[in-house]
Coordinates of N, CA and C and ligand atoms in Angstrom, one line a residue:
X34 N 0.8 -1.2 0.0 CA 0.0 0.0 0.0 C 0.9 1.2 0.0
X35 N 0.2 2.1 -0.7 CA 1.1 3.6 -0.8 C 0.3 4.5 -0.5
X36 N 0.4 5.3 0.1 CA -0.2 6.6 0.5 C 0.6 8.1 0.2
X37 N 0.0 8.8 -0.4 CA 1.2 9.9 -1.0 C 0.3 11.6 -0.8
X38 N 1.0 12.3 -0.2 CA 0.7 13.8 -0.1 C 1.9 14.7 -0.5
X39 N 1.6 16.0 0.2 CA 2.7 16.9 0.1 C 1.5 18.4 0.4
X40 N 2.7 19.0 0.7 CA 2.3 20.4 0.7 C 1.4 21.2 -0.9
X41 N 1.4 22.3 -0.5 CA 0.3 23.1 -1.7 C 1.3 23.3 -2.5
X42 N 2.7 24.0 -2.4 CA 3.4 24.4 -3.5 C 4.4 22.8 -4.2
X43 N 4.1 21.9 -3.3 CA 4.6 20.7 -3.7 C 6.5 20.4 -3.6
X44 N 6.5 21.4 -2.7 CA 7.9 21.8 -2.1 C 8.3 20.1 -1.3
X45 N 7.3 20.5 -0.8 CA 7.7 18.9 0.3 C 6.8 17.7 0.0
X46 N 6.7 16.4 -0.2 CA 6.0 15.1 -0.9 C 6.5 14.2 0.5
X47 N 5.3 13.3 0.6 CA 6.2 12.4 0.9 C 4.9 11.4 0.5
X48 N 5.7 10.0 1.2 CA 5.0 8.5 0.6 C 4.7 7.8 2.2
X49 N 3.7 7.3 2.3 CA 3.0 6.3 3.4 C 3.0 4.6 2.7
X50 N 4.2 4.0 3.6 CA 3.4 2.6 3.1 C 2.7 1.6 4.1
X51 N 2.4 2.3 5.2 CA 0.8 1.5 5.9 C 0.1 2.1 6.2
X52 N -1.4 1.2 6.6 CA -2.4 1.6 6.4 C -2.7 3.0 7.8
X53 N -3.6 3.9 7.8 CA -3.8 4.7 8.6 C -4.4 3.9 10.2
X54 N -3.9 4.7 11.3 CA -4.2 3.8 12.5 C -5.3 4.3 13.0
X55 N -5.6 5.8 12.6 CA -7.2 6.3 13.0 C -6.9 7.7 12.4
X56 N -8.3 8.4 12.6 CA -8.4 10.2 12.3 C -9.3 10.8 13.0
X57 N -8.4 11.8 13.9 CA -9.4 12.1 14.5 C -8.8 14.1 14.7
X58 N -10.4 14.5 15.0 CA -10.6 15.8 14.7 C -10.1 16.8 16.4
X59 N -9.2 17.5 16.2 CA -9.0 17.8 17.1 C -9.4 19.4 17.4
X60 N -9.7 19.8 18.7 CA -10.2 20.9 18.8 C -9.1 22.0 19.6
X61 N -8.0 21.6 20.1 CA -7.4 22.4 21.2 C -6.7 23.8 20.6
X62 N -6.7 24.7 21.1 CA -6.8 25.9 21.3 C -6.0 26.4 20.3
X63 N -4.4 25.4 20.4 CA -3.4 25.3 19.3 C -3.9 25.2 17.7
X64 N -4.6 24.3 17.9 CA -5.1 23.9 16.5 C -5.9 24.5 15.9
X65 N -6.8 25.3 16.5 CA -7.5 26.6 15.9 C -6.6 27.4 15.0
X66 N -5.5 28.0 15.7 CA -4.6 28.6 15.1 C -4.2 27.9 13.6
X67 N -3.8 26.7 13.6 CA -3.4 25.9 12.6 C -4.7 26.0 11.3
X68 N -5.8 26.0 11.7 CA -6.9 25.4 11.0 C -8.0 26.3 10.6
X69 N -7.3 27.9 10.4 CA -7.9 29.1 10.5 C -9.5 29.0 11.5
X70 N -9.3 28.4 12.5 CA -10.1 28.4 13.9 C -11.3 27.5 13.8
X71 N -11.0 26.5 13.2 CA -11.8 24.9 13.0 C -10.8 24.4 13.5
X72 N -11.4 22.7 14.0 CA -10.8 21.7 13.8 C -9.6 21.5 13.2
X73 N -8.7 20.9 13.4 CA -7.7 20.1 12.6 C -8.3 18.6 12.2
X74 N -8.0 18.2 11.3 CA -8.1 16.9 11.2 C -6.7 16.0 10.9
X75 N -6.7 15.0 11.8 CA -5.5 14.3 12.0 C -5.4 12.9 11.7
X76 N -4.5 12.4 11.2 CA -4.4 10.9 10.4 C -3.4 10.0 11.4
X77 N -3.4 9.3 11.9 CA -2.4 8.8 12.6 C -1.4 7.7 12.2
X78 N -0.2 8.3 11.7 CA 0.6 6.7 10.8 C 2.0 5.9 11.9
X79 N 2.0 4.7 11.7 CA 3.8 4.4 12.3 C 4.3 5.6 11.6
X80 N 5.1 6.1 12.3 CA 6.1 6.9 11.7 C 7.7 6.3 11.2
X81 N 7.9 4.9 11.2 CA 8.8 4.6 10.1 C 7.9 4.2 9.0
X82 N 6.6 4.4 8.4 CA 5.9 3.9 7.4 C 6.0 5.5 6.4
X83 N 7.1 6.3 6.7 CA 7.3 7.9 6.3 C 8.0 7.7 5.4
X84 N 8.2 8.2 4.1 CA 9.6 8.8 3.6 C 9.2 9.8 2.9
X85 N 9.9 11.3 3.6 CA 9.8 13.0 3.3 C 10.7 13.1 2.6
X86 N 10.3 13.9 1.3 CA 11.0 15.0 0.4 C 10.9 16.1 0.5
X87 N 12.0 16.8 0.4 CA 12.0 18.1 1.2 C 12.4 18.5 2.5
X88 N 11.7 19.9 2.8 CA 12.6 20.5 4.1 C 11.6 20.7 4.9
X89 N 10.5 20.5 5.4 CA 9.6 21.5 6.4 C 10.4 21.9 7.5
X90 N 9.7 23.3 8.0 CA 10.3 23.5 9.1 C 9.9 23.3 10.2
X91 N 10.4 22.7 11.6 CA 9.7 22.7 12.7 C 9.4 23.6 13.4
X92 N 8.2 23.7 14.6 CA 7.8 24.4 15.3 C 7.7 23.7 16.5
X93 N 8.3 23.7 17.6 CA 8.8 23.1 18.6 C 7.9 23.4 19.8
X94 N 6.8 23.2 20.4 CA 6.4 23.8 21.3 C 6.0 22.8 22.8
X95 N 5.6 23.5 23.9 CA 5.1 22.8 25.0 C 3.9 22.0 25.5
X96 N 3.7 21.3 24.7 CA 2.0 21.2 25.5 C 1.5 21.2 26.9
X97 N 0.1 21.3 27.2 CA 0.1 21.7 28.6 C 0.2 20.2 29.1
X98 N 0.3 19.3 28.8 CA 0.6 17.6 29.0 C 1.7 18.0 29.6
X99 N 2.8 18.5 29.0 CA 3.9 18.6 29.5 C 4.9 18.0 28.1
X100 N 4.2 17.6 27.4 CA 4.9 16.7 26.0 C 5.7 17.6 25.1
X101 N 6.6 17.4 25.0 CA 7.0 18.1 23.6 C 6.8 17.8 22.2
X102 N 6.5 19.1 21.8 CA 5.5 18.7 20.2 C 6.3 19.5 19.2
X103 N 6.3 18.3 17.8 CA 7.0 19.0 17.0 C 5.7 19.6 16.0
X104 N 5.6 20.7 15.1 CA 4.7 20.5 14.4 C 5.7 21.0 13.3
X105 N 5.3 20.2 12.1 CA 6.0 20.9 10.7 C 5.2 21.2 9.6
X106 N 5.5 22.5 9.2 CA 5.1 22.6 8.0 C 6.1 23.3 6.9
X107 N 5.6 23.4 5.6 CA 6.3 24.3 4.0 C 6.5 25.2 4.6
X108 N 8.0 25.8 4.5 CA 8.7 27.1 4.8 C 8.0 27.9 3.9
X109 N 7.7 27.7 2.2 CA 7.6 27.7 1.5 C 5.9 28.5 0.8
X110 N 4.6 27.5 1.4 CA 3.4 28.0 1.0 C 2.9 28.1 2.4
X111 N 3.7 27.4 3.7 CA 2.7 27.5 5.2 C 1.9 26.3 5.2
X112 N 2.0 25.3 4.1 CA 0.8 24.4 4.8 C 1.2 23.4 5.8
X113 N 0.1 22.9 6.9 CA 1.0 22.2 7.8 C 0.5 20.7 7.5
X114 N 1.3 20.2 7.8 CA 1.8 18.6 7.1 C 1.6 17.5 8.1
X115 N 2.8 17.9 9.1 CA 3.1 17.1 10.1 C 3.2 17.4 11.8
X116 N 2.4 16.6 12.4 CA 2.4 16.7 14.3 C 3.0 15.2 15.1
X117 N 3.9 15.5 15.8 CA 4.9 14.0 16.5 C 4.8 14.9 17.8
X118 N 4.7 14.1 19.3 CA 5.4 14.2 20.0 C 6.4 13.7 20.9
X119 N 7.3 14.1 21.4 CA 8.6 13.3 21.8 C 8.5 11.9 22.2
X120 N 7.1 12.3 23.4 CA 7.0 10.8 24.2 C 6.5 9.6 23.6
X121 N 5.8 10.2 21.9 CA 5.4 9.0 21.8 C 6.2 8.8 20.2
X122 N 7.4 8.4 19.6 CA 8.2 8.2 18.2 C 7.7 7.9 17.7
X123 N 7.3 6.5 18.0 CA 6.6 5.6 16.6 C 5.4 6.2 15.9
X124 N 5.1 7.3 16.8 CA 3.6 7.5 15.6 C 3.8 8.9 15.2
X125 N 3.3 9.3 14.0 CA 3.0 10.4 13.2 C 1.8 11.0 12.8
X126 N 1.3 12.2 13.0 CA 0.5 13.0 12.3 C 0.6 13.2 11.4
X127 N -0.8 13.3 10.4 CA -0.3 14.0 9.0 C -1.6 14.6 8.8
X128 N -1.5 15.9 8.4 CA -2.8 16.8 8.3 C -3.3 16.2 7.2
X129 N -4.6 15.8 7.2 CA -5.7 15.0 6.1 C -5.5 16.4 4.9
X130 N -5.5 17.5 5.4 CA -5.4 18.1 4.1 C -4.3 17.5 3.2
X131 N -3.3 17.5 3.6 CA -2.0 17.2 2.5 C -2.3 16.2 2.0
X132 N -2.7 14.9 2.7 CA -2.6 14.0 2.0 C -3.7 13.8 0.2
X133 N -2.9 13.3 -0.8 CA -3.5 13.8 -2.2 C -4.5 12.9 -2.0
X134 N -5.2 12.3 -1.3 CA -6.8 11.6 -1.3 C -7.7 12.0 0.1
X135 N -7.6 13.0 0.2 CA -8.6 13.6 1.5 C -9.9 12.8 2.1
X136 N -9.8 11.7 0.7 CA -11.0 11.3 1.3 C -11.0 9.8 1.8
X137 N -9.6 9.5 1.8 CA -8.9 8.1 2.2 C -9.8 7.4 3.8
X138 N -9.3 8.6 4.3 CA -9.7 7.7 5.6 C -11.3 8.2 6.3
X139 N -11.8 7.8 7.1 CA -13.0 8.4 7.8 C -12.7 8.8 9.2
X140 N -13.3 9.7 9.7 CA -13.0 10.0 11.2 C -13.3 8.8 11.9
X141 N -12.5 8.8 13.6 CA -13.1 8.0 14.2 C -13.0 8.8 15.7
X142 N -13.1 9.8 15.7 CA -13.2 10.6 16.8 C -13.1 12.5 16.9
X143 N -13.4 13.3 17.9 CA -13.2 13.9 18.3 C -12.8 14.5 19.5
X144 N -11.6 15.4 19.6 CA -11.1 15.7 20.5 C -10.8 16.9 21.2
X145 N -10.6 17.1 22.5 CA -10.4 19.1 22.6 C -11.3 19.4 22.7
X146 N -12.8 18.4 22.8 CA -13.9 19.6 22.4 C -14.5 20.7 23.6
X147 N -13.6 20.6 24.6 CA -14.2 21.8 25.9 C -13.3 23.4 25.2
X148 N -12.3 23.0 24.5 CA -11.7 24.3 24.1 C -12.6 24.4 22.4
X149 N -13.3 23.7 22.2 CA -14.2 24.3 20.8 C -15.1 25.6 21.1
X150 N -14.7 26.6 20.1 CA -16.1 27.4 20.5 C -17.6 27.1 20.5
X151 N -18.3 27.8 20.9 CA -19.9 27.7 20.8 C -20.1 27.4 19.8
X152 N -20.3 27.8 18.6 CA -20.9 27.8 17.5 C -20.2 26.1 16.5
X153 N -19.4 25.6 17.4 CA -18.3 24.5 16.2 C -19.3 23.0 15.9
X154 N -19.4 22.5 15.3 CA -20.0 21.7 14.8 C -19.3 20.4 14.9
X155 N -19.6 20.1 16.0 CA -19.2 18.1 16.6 C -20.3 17.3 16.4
X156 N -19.3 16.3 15.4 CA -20.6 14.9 15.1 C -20.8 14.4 16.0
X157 N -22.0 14.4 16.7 CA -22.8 13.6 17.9 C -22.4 12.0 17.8
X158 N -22.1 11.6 16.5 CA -22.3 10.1 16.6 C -20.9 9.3 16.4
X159 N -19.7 10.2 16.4 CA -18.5 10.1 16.9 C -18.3 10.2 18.7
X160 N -17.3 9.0 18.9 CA -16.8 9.1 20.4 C -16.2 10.1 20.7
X161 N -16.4 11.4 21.6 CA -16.0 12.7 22.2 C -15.0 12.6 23.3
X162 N -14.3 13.2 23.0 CA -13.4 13.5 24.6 C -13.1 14.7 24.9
X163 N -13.3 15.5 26.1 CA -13.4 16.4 26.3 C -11.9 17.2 26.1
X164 N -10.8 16.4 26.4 CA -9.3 16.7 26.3 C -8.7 16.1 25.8
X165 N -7.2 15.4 25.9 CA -6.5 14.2 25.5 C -7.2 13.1 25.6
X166 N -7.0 12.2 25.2 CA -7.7 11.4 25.0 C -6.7 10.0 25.5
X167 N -7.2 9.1 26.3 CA -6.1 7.8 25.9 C -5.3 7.5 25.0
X168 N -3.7 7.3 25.0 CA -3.0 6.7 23.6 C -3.9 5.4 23.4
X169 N -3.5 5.9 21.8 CA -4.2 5.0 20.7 C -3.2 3.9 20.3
X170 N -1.9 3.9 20.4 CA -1.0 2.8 20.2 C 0.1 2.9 21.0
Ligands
LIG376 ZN1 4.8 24.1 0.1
LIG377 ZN1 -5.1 19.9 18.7

């Protein structure tokens, strides 16, 4: 199996060769920012099932977990691509936008949704978590 994205300007590509481990829509405060103030939608892969072309740049930040989070995107057009955090290696983020088949996977959750605003639109018939949620692998 192959799975293949990249950014908008197509600066950065890369290839997935296993299947997705889940997707789920995240709501925290961070990701507003990311997702011009929606949801992010997130893909969850092994992250040795990776191989990047190109440069994104990291953005290194704290979460209130206490985790260290990388997020990467195109220096290039700004789109963001990729979310890892330290404690957990083996797995990878990859913003469903990039990926060139958006419509690959289906949600299987929502998350963050106490930091969603009023007006945000959560599928009732998805499993909710109000914050972090249990590791998934
Ligand atoms: Zn780009
Ligand atoms: Zn988030």
């Amino acid at each position: 199996m192959e799975i293949t994205g990249g950014c908008l300007c197509k600066a950065v590509r890369f290839r997935i060769t296993a299947p997705p481990i889940a997707m789920r829509l995240c709501w925290c405060r961070v990701c507003q920012y990311f997702a011009s103030g929606n949801a992010t939608v997130n893909v969850v892969f092994p992250s040795d099932s990776i191989t990047i072309e190109g440069e994104p740049r990291d953005y290194r930040s704290v979460a209130e977990s206490g985790n260290i989070m990388h997020r990467r995107f195109c220096p290039e057009c700004g789109t963001h691509l990729f979310s890892a955090a330290e404690s957990r290696p083996h797995l990878i983020i990859v913003r469903n936008g990039a990926l060139d088949d958006t419509a690959l996977v289906q949600p299987s959750g929502t998350i963050w949704t106490r930091q969603a605003p009023e007006w945000a639109w959560i599928d009732e018939t998805l499993p909710r978590h109000e914050g972090q949620p249990p590791p998934i692998a």
